[in-house]
PDB file of C-alpha atoms in Angstrom:
ATOM      1  CA  UNK V  16     -13.863 -22.085   2.859  1.00 81.00           C
ATOM      2  CA  UNK V  17     -11.331 -20.078   0.913  1.00 86.00           C
ATOM      3  CA  UNK V  18      -7.896 -19.115   2.615  1.00 91.00           C
ATOM      4  CA  UNK V  19      -5.571 -16.604   1.071  1.00 95.00           C
ATOM      5  CA  UNK V  20      -1.965 -16.290   2.078  1.00 96.00           C
ATOM      6  CA  UNK V  21       0.140 -13.272   1.151  1.00 97.00           C
ATOM      7  CA  UNK V  22       4.007 -12.669   1.069  1.00 97.00           C
ATOM      8  CA  UNK V  23       5.988 -10.647   1.981  1.00 97.00           C
ATOM      9  CA  UNK V  24       4.360  -8.946   4.875  1.00 96.00           C
ATOM     10  CA  UNK V  25       6.699  -6.008   4.386  1.00 97.00           C
ATOM     11  CA  UNK V  26       8.647  -4.875   1.145  1.00 98.00           C
ATOM     12  CA  UNK V  27      11.310  -2.143   1.060  1.00 98.00           C
ATOM     13  CA  UNK V  28      12.519  -0.984  -2.319  1.00 97.00           C
ATOM     14  CA  UNK V  29      14.403   1.863  -3.819  1.00 97.00           C
ATOM     15  CA  UNK V  30      12.615   4.105  -6.249  1.00 97.00           C
ATOM     16  CA  UNK V  31      12.699   2.817  -9.838  1.00 97.00           C
ATOM     17  CA  UNK V  32      13.081  -0.843  -8.553  1.00 97.00           C
ATOM     18  CA  UNK V  33      10.270  -3.477  -9.285  1.00 98.00           C
ATOM     19  CA  UNK V  34       8.124  -4.824  -6.490  1.00 98.00           C
ATOM     20  CA  UNK V  35       6.604  -8.258  -6.586  1.00 98.00           C
ATOM     21  CA  UNK V  36       3.797  -9.434  -4.033  1.00 98.00           C
ATOM     22  CA  UNK V  37       2.542 -13.186  -3.993  1.00 98.00           C
ATOM     23  CA  UNK V  38      -0.537 -14.739  -2.950  1.00 98.00           C
ATOM     24  CA  UNK V  39      -1.821 -18.310  -2.757  1.00 97.00           C
ATOM     25  CA  UNK V  40      -5.394 -19.444  -2.523  1.00 96.00           C
ATOM     26  CA  UNK V  41      -7.089 -22.648  -1.523  1.00 95.00           C
ATOM     27  CA  UNK V  42     -10.349 -22.946  -3.101  1.00 92.00           C
ATOM     28  CA  UNK V  43     -10.189 -24.172  -6.742  1.00 91.00           C
ATOM     29  CA  UNK V  44     -13.675 -22.413  -7.477  1.00 89.00           C
ATOM     30  CA  UNK V  45     -12.366 -19.045  -6.903  1.00 91.00           C
ATOM     31  CA  UNK V  46     -12.540 -17.180 -10.186  1.00 90.00           C
ATOM     32  CA  UNK V  47     -11.894 -13.373  -9.420  1.00 92.00           C
ATOM     33  CA  UNK V  48      -8.817 -11.914  -7.914  1.00 95.00           C
ATOM     34  CA  UNK V  49      -8.633  -8.226  -7.248  1.00 95.00           C
ATOM     35  CA  UNK V  50      -5.808  -6.254  -5.812  1.00 97.00           C
ATOM     36  CA  UNK V  51      -6.438  -3.352  -3.397  1.00 96.00           C
ATOM     37  CA  UNK V  52      -4.052  -0.395  -2.409  1.00 97.00           C
ATOM     38  CA  UNK V  53      -4.774   1.025   1.118  1.00 94.00           C
ATOM     39  CA  UNK V  54      -2.876   4.248   1.996  1.00 94.00           C
ATOM     40  CA  UNK V  55      -2.743   5.058   5.900  1.00 89.00           C
ATOM     41  CA  UNK V  56      -6.035   6.053   7.258  1.00 86.00           C
ATOM     42  CA  UNK V  57      -7.812   5.646   3.917  1.00 90.00           C
ATOM     43  CA  UNK V  58     -10.221   3.320   2.201  1.00 91.00           C
ATOM     44  CA  UNK V  59      -9.050   0.282   0.068  1.00 93.00           C
ATOM     45  CA  UNK V  60      -8.990   1.079  -3.517  1.00 94.00           C
ATOM     46  CA  UNK V  61      -9.042  -1.409  -6.430  1.00 94.00           C
ATOM     47  CA  UNK V  62      -5.931  -1.144  -8.590  1.00 96.00           C
ATOM     48  CA  UNK V  63      -6.167  -3.955 -10.720  1.00 96.00           C
ATOM     49  CA  UNK V  64      -8.014  -7.358 -11.047  1.00 94.00           C
ATOM     50  CA  UNK V  65      -7.994 -10.503 -12.971  1.00 93.00           C
ATOM     51  CA  UNK V  66     -10.559 -13.239 -13.817  1.00 90.00           C
ATOM     52  CA  UNK V  67      -9.813 -16.960 -13.821  1.00 86.00           C
ATOM     53  CA  UNK V  68     -10.070 -17.234 -17.773  1.00 85.00           C
ATOM     54  CA  UNK V  69      -7.078 -14.850 -18.136  1.00 83.00           C
ATOM     55  CA  UNK V  70      -3.475 -15.544 -17.281  1.00 90.00           C
ATOM     56  CA  UNK V  71      -2.014 -12.082 -17.139  1.00 94.00           C
ATOM     57  CA  UNK V  72      -3.091  -8.444 -17.113  1.00 94.00           C
ATOM     58  CA  UNK V  73      -1.166  -5.257 -17.321  1.00 96.00           C
ATOM     59  CA  UNK V  74      -2.303  -1.478 -16.775  1.00 94.00           C
ATOM     60  CA  UNK V  75       0.728   0.817 -17.023  1.00 95.00           C
ATOM     61  CA  UNK V  76       3.251   0.115 -14.360  1.00 97.00           C
ATOM     62  CA  UNK V  77       1.084  -2.501 -12.699  1.00 98.00           C
ATOM     63  CA  UNK V  78       0.547  -6.212 -13.902  1.00 97.00           C
ATOM     64  CA  UNK V  79      -1.010  -9.267 -12.278  1.00 97.00           C
ATOM     65  CA  UNK V  80      -0.474 -12.883 -13.199  1.00 97.00           C
ATOM     66  CA  UNK V  81      -2.468 -15.743 -12.382  1.00 96.00           C
ATOM     67  CA  UNK V  82      -1.541 -19.515 -12.314  1.00 95.00           C
ATOM     68  CA  UNK V  83      -4.758 -21.436 -11.762  1.00 93.00           C
ATOM     69  CA  UNK V  84      -2.937 -24.885 -11.728  1.00 93.00           C
ATOM     70  CA  UNK V  85      -0.634 -23.779  -8.842  1.00 94.00           C
ATOM     71  CA  UNK V  86      -3.460 -21.667  -7.286  1.00 95.00           C
ATOM     72  CA  UNK V  87      -1.318 -18.572  -6.875  1.00 95.00           C
ATOM     73  CA  UNK V  88      -1.294 -14.893  -8.269  1.00 97.00           C
ATOM     74  CA  UNK V  89       1.111 -12.098  -8.211  1.00 98.00           C
ATOM     75  CA  UNK V  90       1.245  -8.288  -8.397  1.00 98.00           C
ATOM     76  CA  UNK V  91       3.962  -6.644 -10.241  1.00 98.00           C
ATOM     77  CA  UNK V  92       4.908  -3.041  -9.842  1.00 98.00           C
ATOM     78  CA  UNK V  93       7.774  -1.767 -12.201  1.00 97.00           C
ATOM     79  CA  UNK V  94       9.474   1.693 -11.922  1.00 97.00           C
ATOM     80  CA  UNK V  95       8.273   2.205  -8.360  1.00 98.00           C
ATOM     81  CA  UNK V  96       7.674   5.713  -7.188  1.00 97.00           C
ATOM     82  CA  UNK V  97       7.333   6.985  -3.399  1.00 96.00           C
ATOM     83  CA  UNK V  98       3.627   7.367  -3.972  1.00 96.00           C
ATOM     84  CA  UNK V  99       3.282   3.615  -4.496  1.00 97.00           C
ATOM     85  CA  UNK V 100       4.100   3.295  -0.649  1.00 97.00           C
ATOM     86  CA  UNK V 101       1.077   1.752   1.011  1.00 97.00           C
ATOM     87  CA  UNK V 102      -0.280  -1.690   2.089  1.00 96.00           C
ATOM     88  CA  UNK V 103      -1.474  -3.871  -0.703  1.00 98.00           C
ATOM     89  CA  UNK V 104      -4.110  -6.591  -0.140  1.00 97.00           C
ATOM     90  CA  UNK V 105      -4.948  -9.465  -2.493  1.00 97.00           C
ATOM     91  CA  UNK V 106      -8.188 -11.143  -2.473  1.00 96.00           C
ATOM     92  CA  UNK V 107      -9.934 -14.188  -4.066  1.00 95.00           C
ATOM     93  CA  UNK V 108     -13.597 -14.561  -4.685  1.00 91.00           C
ATOM     94  CA  UNK V 109     -15.386 -17.737  -4.466  1.00 83.00           C
ATOM     95  CA  UNK V 110     -19.471 -18.112  -4.446  1.00 78.00           C
ATOM     96  CA  UNK V 111     -19.721 -14.350  -3.994  1.00 79.00           C
ATOM     97  CA  UNK V 112     -17.676 -14.234  -1.062  1.00 86.00           C
ATOM     98  CA  UNK V 113     -14.276 -12.043  -1.223  1.00 90.00           C
ATOM     99  CA  UNK V 114     -11.524 -13.249   1.039  1.00 93.00           C
ATOM    100  CA  UNK V 115      -8.557 -11.041   1.700  1.00 95.00           C
ATOM    101  CA  UNK V 116      -4.965 -11.698   2.357  1.00 95.00           C
ATOM    102  CA  UNK V 117      -3.222 -10.262   5.469  1.00 94.00           C
ATOM    103  CA  UNK V 118      -1.545  -7.465   3.350  1.00 96.00           C
ATOM    104  CA  UNK V 119       1.933  -6.273   2.367  1.00 97.00           C
ATOM    105  CA  UNK V 120       3.325  -3.028   3.558  1.00 97.00           C
ATOM    106  CA  UNK V 121       5.339  -1.645   0.550  1.00 98.00           C
ATOM    107  CA  UNK V 122       7.878   1.297   1.216  1.00 98.00           C
ATOM    108  CA  UNK V 123       9.517   3.002  -1.730  1.00 97.00           C
ATOM    109  CA  UNK V 124      12.446   4.945  -0.654  1.00 96.00           C
ATOM    110  CA  UNK V 125      13.679   7.920  -2.871  1.00 92.00           C
TER     111      UNK V 125
ATOM    112  CA  UNK M  24     -20.113   9.337  -9.322  1.00 54.00           C
ATOM    113  CA  UNK M  25     -20.438   9.894  -5.619  1.00 73.00           C
ATOM    114  CA  UNK M  26     -18.594   7.018  -3.541  1.00 92.00           C
ATOM    115  CA  UNK M  27     -19.728   5.030  -0.616  1.00 96.00           C
ATOM    116  CA  UNK M  28     -20.435   7.198   2.480  1.00 96.00           C
ATOM    117  CA  UNK M  29     -19.931   6.191   6.047  1.00 97.00           C
ATOM    118  CA  UNK M  30     -20.530   7.810   9.321  1.00 97.00           C
ATOM    119  CA  UNK M  31     -19.163   8.456  11.907  1.00 97.00           C
ATOM    120  CA  UNK M  32     -15.455   8.446  10.759  1.00 95.00           C
ATOM    121  CA  UNK M  33     -14.350   7.843  14.395  1.00 97.00           C
ATOM    122  CA  UNK M  34     -16.033   6.640  17.581  1.00 97.00           C
ATOM    123  CA  UNK M  35     -14.677   5.863  21.031  1.00 98.00           C
ATOM    124  CA  UNK M  36     -16.637   3.968  23.600  1.00 97.00           C
ATOM    125  CA  UNK M  37     -16.265   1.988  26.656  1.00 97.00           C
ATOM    126  CA  UNK M  38     -16.776  -1.733  26.721  1.00 96.00           C
ATOM    127  CA  UNK M  39     -20.289  -2.885  27.311  1.00 97.00           C
ATOM    128  CA  UNK M  40     -21.678   0.245  25.502  1.00 97.00           C
ATOM    129  CA  UNK M  41     -23.521   0.062  22.323  1.00 97.00           C
ATOM    130  CA  UNK M  42     -22.504   1.719  19.042  1.00 98.00           C
ATOM    131  CA  UNK M  43     -24.124   2.053  15.565  1.00 98.00           C
ATOM    132  CA  UNK M  44     -22.563   2.697  12.139  1.00 97.00           C
ATOM    133  CA  UNK M  45     -24.244   3.964   9.013  1.00 97.00           C
ATOM    134  CA  UNK M  46     -23.497   3.321   5.231  1.00 97.00           C
ATOM    135  CA  UNK M  47     -24.867   4.824   2.189  1.00 96.00           C
ATOM    136  CA  UNK M  48     -23.780   2.793  -0.885  1.00 95.00           C
ATOM    137  CA  UNK M  49     -23.170   4.023  -4.418  1.00 94.00           C
ATOM    138  CA  UNK M  50     -26.552   4.952  -6.010  1.00 92.00           C
ATOM    139  CA  UNK M  51     -28.028   1.981  -7.836  1.00 90.00           C
ATOM    140  CA  UNK M  52     -25.714  -0.566  -6.156  1.00 92.00           C
ATOM    141  CA  UNK M  53     -27.550  -3.813  -5.205  1.00 91.00           C
ATOM    142  CA  UNK M  54     -25.155  -5.451  -2.973  1.00 93.00           C
ATOM    143  CA  UNK M  55     -23.655  -4.040   0.151  1.00 95.00           C
ATOM    144  CA  UNK M  56     -21.025  -5.484   2.435  1.00 95.00           C
ATOM    145  CA  UNK M  57     -19.872  -4.889   6.020  1.00 97.00           C
ATOM    146  CA  UNK M  58     -16.212  -5.800   6.713  1.00 97.00           C
ATOM    147  CA  UNK M  59     -14.144  -5.708   9.959  1.00 97.00           C
ATOM    148  CA  UNK M  60     -10.543  -4.602   9.454  1.00 94.00           C
ATOM    149  CA  UNK M  61      -8.519  -5.149  12.583  1.00 94.00           C
ATOM    150  CA  UNK M  62      -5.072  -3.325  12.686  1.00 90.00           C
ATOM    151  CA  UNK M  63      -2.407  -5.105  10.628  1.00 87.00           C
ATOM    152  CA  UNK M  64      -5.062  -7.476   8.884  1.00 90.00           C
ATOM    153  CA  UNK M  65      -6.959  -7.640   5.903  1.00 92.00           C
ATOM    154  CA  UNK M  66     -10.666  -6.848   5.837  1.00 94.00           C
ATOM    155  CA  UNK M  67     -12.973  -9.753   7.009  1.00 94.00           C
ATOM    156  CA  UNK M  68     -16.512 -10.010   5.740  1.00 94.00           C
ATOM    157  CA  UNK M  69     -19.214  -9.643   8.476  1.00 97.00           C
ATOM    158  CA  UNK M  70     -22.323  -9.626   6.367  1.00 96.00           C
ATOM    159  CA  UNK M  71     -23.515  -9.340   2.748  1.00 94.00           C
ATOM    160  CA  UNK M  72     -26.846  -7.788   1.574  1.00 94.00           C
ATOM    161  CA  UNK M  73     -28.421  -8.179  -1.902  1.00 91.00           C
ATOM    162  CA  UNK M  74     -30.997  -5.382  -1.940  1.00 88.00           C
ATOM    163  CA  UNK M  75     -32.703  -5.760   1.569  1.00 84.00           C
ATOM    164  CA  UNK M  76     -31.970  -9.497   1.915  1.00 91.00           C
ATOM    165  CA  UNK M  77     -29.057 -11.182   3.787  1.00 93.00           C
ATOM    166  CA  UNK M  78     -26.648 -13.359   1.399  1.00 91.00           C
ATOM    167  CA  UNK M  79     -24.237 -14.297   3.819  1.00 91.00           C
ATOM    168  CA  UNK M  80     -23.806 -13.527   7.584  1.00 94.00           C
ATOM    169  CA  UNK M  81     -21.891 -16.564   8.729  1.00 92.00           C
ATOM    170  CA  UNK M  82     -18.989 -14.523  10.110  1.00 92.00           C
ATOM    171  CA  UNK M  83     -21.285 -12.167  12.062  1.00 95.00           C
ATOM    172  CA  UNK M  84     -21.054 -12.376  15.799  1.00 95.00           C
ATOM    173  CA  UNK M  85     -24.929 -12.575  16.267  1.00 95.00           C
ATOM    174  CA  UNK M  86     -24.824 -12.481  19.948  1.00 95.00           C
ATOM    175  CA  UNK M  87     -23.620  -8.990  19.772  1.00 97.00           C
ATOM    176  CA  UNK M  88     -23.597  -7.660  16.189  1.00 97.00           C
ATOM    177  CA  UNK M  89     -26.672  -6.960  13.986  1.00 97.00           C
ATOM    178  CA  UNK M  90     -27.320  -5.248  10.803  1.00 97.00           C
ATOM    179  CA  UNK M  91     -30.119  -4.191   8.595  1.00 95.00           C
ATOM    180  CA  UNK M  92     -30.662  -2.525   5.231  1.00 94.00           C
ATOM    181  CA  UNK M  93     -34.553  -2.144   5.302  1.00 81.00           C
ATOM    182  CA  UNK M  94     -35.187  -0.242   2.162  1.00 86.00           C
ATOM    183  CA  UNK M  95     -32.410  -1.864   0.096  1.00 85.00           C
ATOM    184  CA  UNK M  96     -30.315   1.212   0.255  1.00 92.00           C
ATOM    185  CA  UNK M  97     -28.723   2.595   3.419  1.00 95.00           C
ATOM    186  CA  UNK M  98     -27.347   0.121   6.071  1.00 97.00           C
ATOM    187  CA  UNK M  99     -26.717   0.141   9.782  1.00 97.00           C
ATOM    188  CA  UNK M 100     -24.296  -2.147  11.737  1.00 98.00           C
ATOM    189  CA  UNK M 101     -24.910  -2.135  15.432  1.00 98.00           C
ATOM    190  CA  UNK M 102     -22.668  -3.727  18.226  1.00 98.00           C
ATOM    191  CA  UNK M 103     -24.239  -4.252  21.616  1.00 97.00           C
ATOM    192  CA  UNK M 104     -22.685  -4.702  23.956  1.00 96.00           C
ATOM    193  CA  UNK M 105     -19.123  -3.872  22.815  1.00 97.00           C
ATOM    194  CA  UNK M 106     -15.919  -5.735  23.687  1.00 97.00           C
ATOM    195  CA  UNK M 107     -12.223  -4.722  23.762  1.00 97.00           C
ATOM    196  CA  UNK M 108     -11.695  -6.933  20.771  1.00 96.00           C
ATOM    197  CA  UNK M 109     -14.170  -5.124  18.673  1.00 97.00           C
ATOM    198  CA  UNK M 110     -11.788  -2.174  18.237  1.00 97.00           C
ATOM    199  CA  UNK M 111     -11.240  -2.057  14.544  1.00 97.00           C
ATOM    200  CA  UNK M 112     -12.062  -0.152  11.422  1.00 96.00           C
ATOM    201  CA  UNK M 113     -15.658  -1.255  10.092  1.00 97.00           C
ATOM    202  CA  UNK M 114     -15.684  -0.783   6.254  1.00 97.00           C
ATOM    203  CA  UNK M 115     -18.705  -0.681   4.132  1.00 97.00           C
ATOM    204  CA  UNK M 116     -18.623  -1.748   0.426  1.00 95.00           C
ATOM    205  CA  UNK M 117     -21.194  -1.973  -2.454  1.00 94.00           C
ATOM    206  CA  UNK M 118     -21.147  -3.464  -5.770  1.00 91.00           C
ATOM    207  CA  UNK M 119     -23.535  -2.930  -8.647  1.00 88.00           C
ATOM    208  CA  UNK M 120     -25.012  -6.333  -9.283  1.00 78.00           C
ATOM    209  CA  UNK M 121     -25.810  -9.405  -7.325  1.00 70.00           C
ATOM    210  CA  UNK M 122     -22.243  -9.831  -5.922  1.00 61.00           C
ATOM    211  CA  UNK M 123     -21.119 -12.240  -8.657  1.00 64.00           C
ATOM    212  CA  UNK M 124     -17.610 -12.744  -9.820  1.00 60.00           C
ATOM    213  CA  UNK M 125     -17.580  -9.763 -12.189  1.00 63.00           C
ATOM    214  CA  UNK M 126     -18.673  -7.124  -9.604  1.00 79.00           C
ATOM    215  CA  UNK M 127     -16.113  -4.788  -8.337  1.00 86.00           C
ATOM    216  CA  UNK M 128     -16.545  -3.828  -4.768  1.00 90.00           C
ATOM    217  CA  UNK M 129     -15.981  -0.285  -3.737  1.00 93.00           C
ATOM    218  CA  UNK M 130     -15.190   0.741  -0.205  1.00 95.00           C
ATOM    219  CA  UNK M 131     -16.202   3.554   1.917  1.00 95.00           C
ATOM    220  CA  UNK M 132     -13.703   5.446   4.195  1.00 94.00           C
ATOM    221  CA  UNK M 133     -14.548   3.372   7.101  1.00 95.00           C
ATOM    222  CA  UNK M 134     -15.405   3.998  10.750  1.00 97.00           C
ATOM    223  CA  UNK M 135     -12.660   3.410  13.348  1.00 96.00           C
ATOM    224  CA  UNK M 136     -13.917   2.235  16.434  1.00 98.00           C
ATOM    225  CA  UNK M 137     -11.969   2.197  19.685  1.00 97.00           C
ATOM    226  CA  UNK M 138     -13.287   0.376  22.609  1.00 97.00           C
ATOM    227  CA  UNK M 139     -11.700   1.262  26.022  1.00 97.00           C
TER     228      UNK M 139
END
């Protein structure tokens, strides 16, 4: 089955810096890659997603890139703000099943 | 639109007791998921329903966990008997279509279970 690895587990940045979170997946049949943000005690919320026929997608300060050959995808957050502090999960979907990474705790210091 | 609803939000039980969680998906969503999220980990799929049929329950510990979605809308997840390692947040999610690659999953607030 699919296996998703996510790095780093913790990321501390200063406000205004960029943050990058990387994920790799194992199943070449995976074709959908969402990113979720989870604040403490709250539900995971979809922030951006990318499908396998697209290499890059951007939404304001957030962008996701996908390299199908290397089976890795990344989340890029520019001009980070304290409210970006949360745990971010990547996921890969294969045959209707969504498999999540282990999460990255992002801390943005003012 | 209203989101995915879950209850209760918190539950504390002793090991070997039983517990049940309830989920009401977004109206019209055909696919419903139950996930287990252990502290510090990503959500892990327990079971997936499409309408009232089971699509995937390969990771559901069937000796103690059961789930149903009788009318293709609300769902309940039950644990009987509970073990200490069942302490986790149980998340329900729903998707509009048949759970295919284009379907976004929307999560409920979760039920935090503590087994003592």
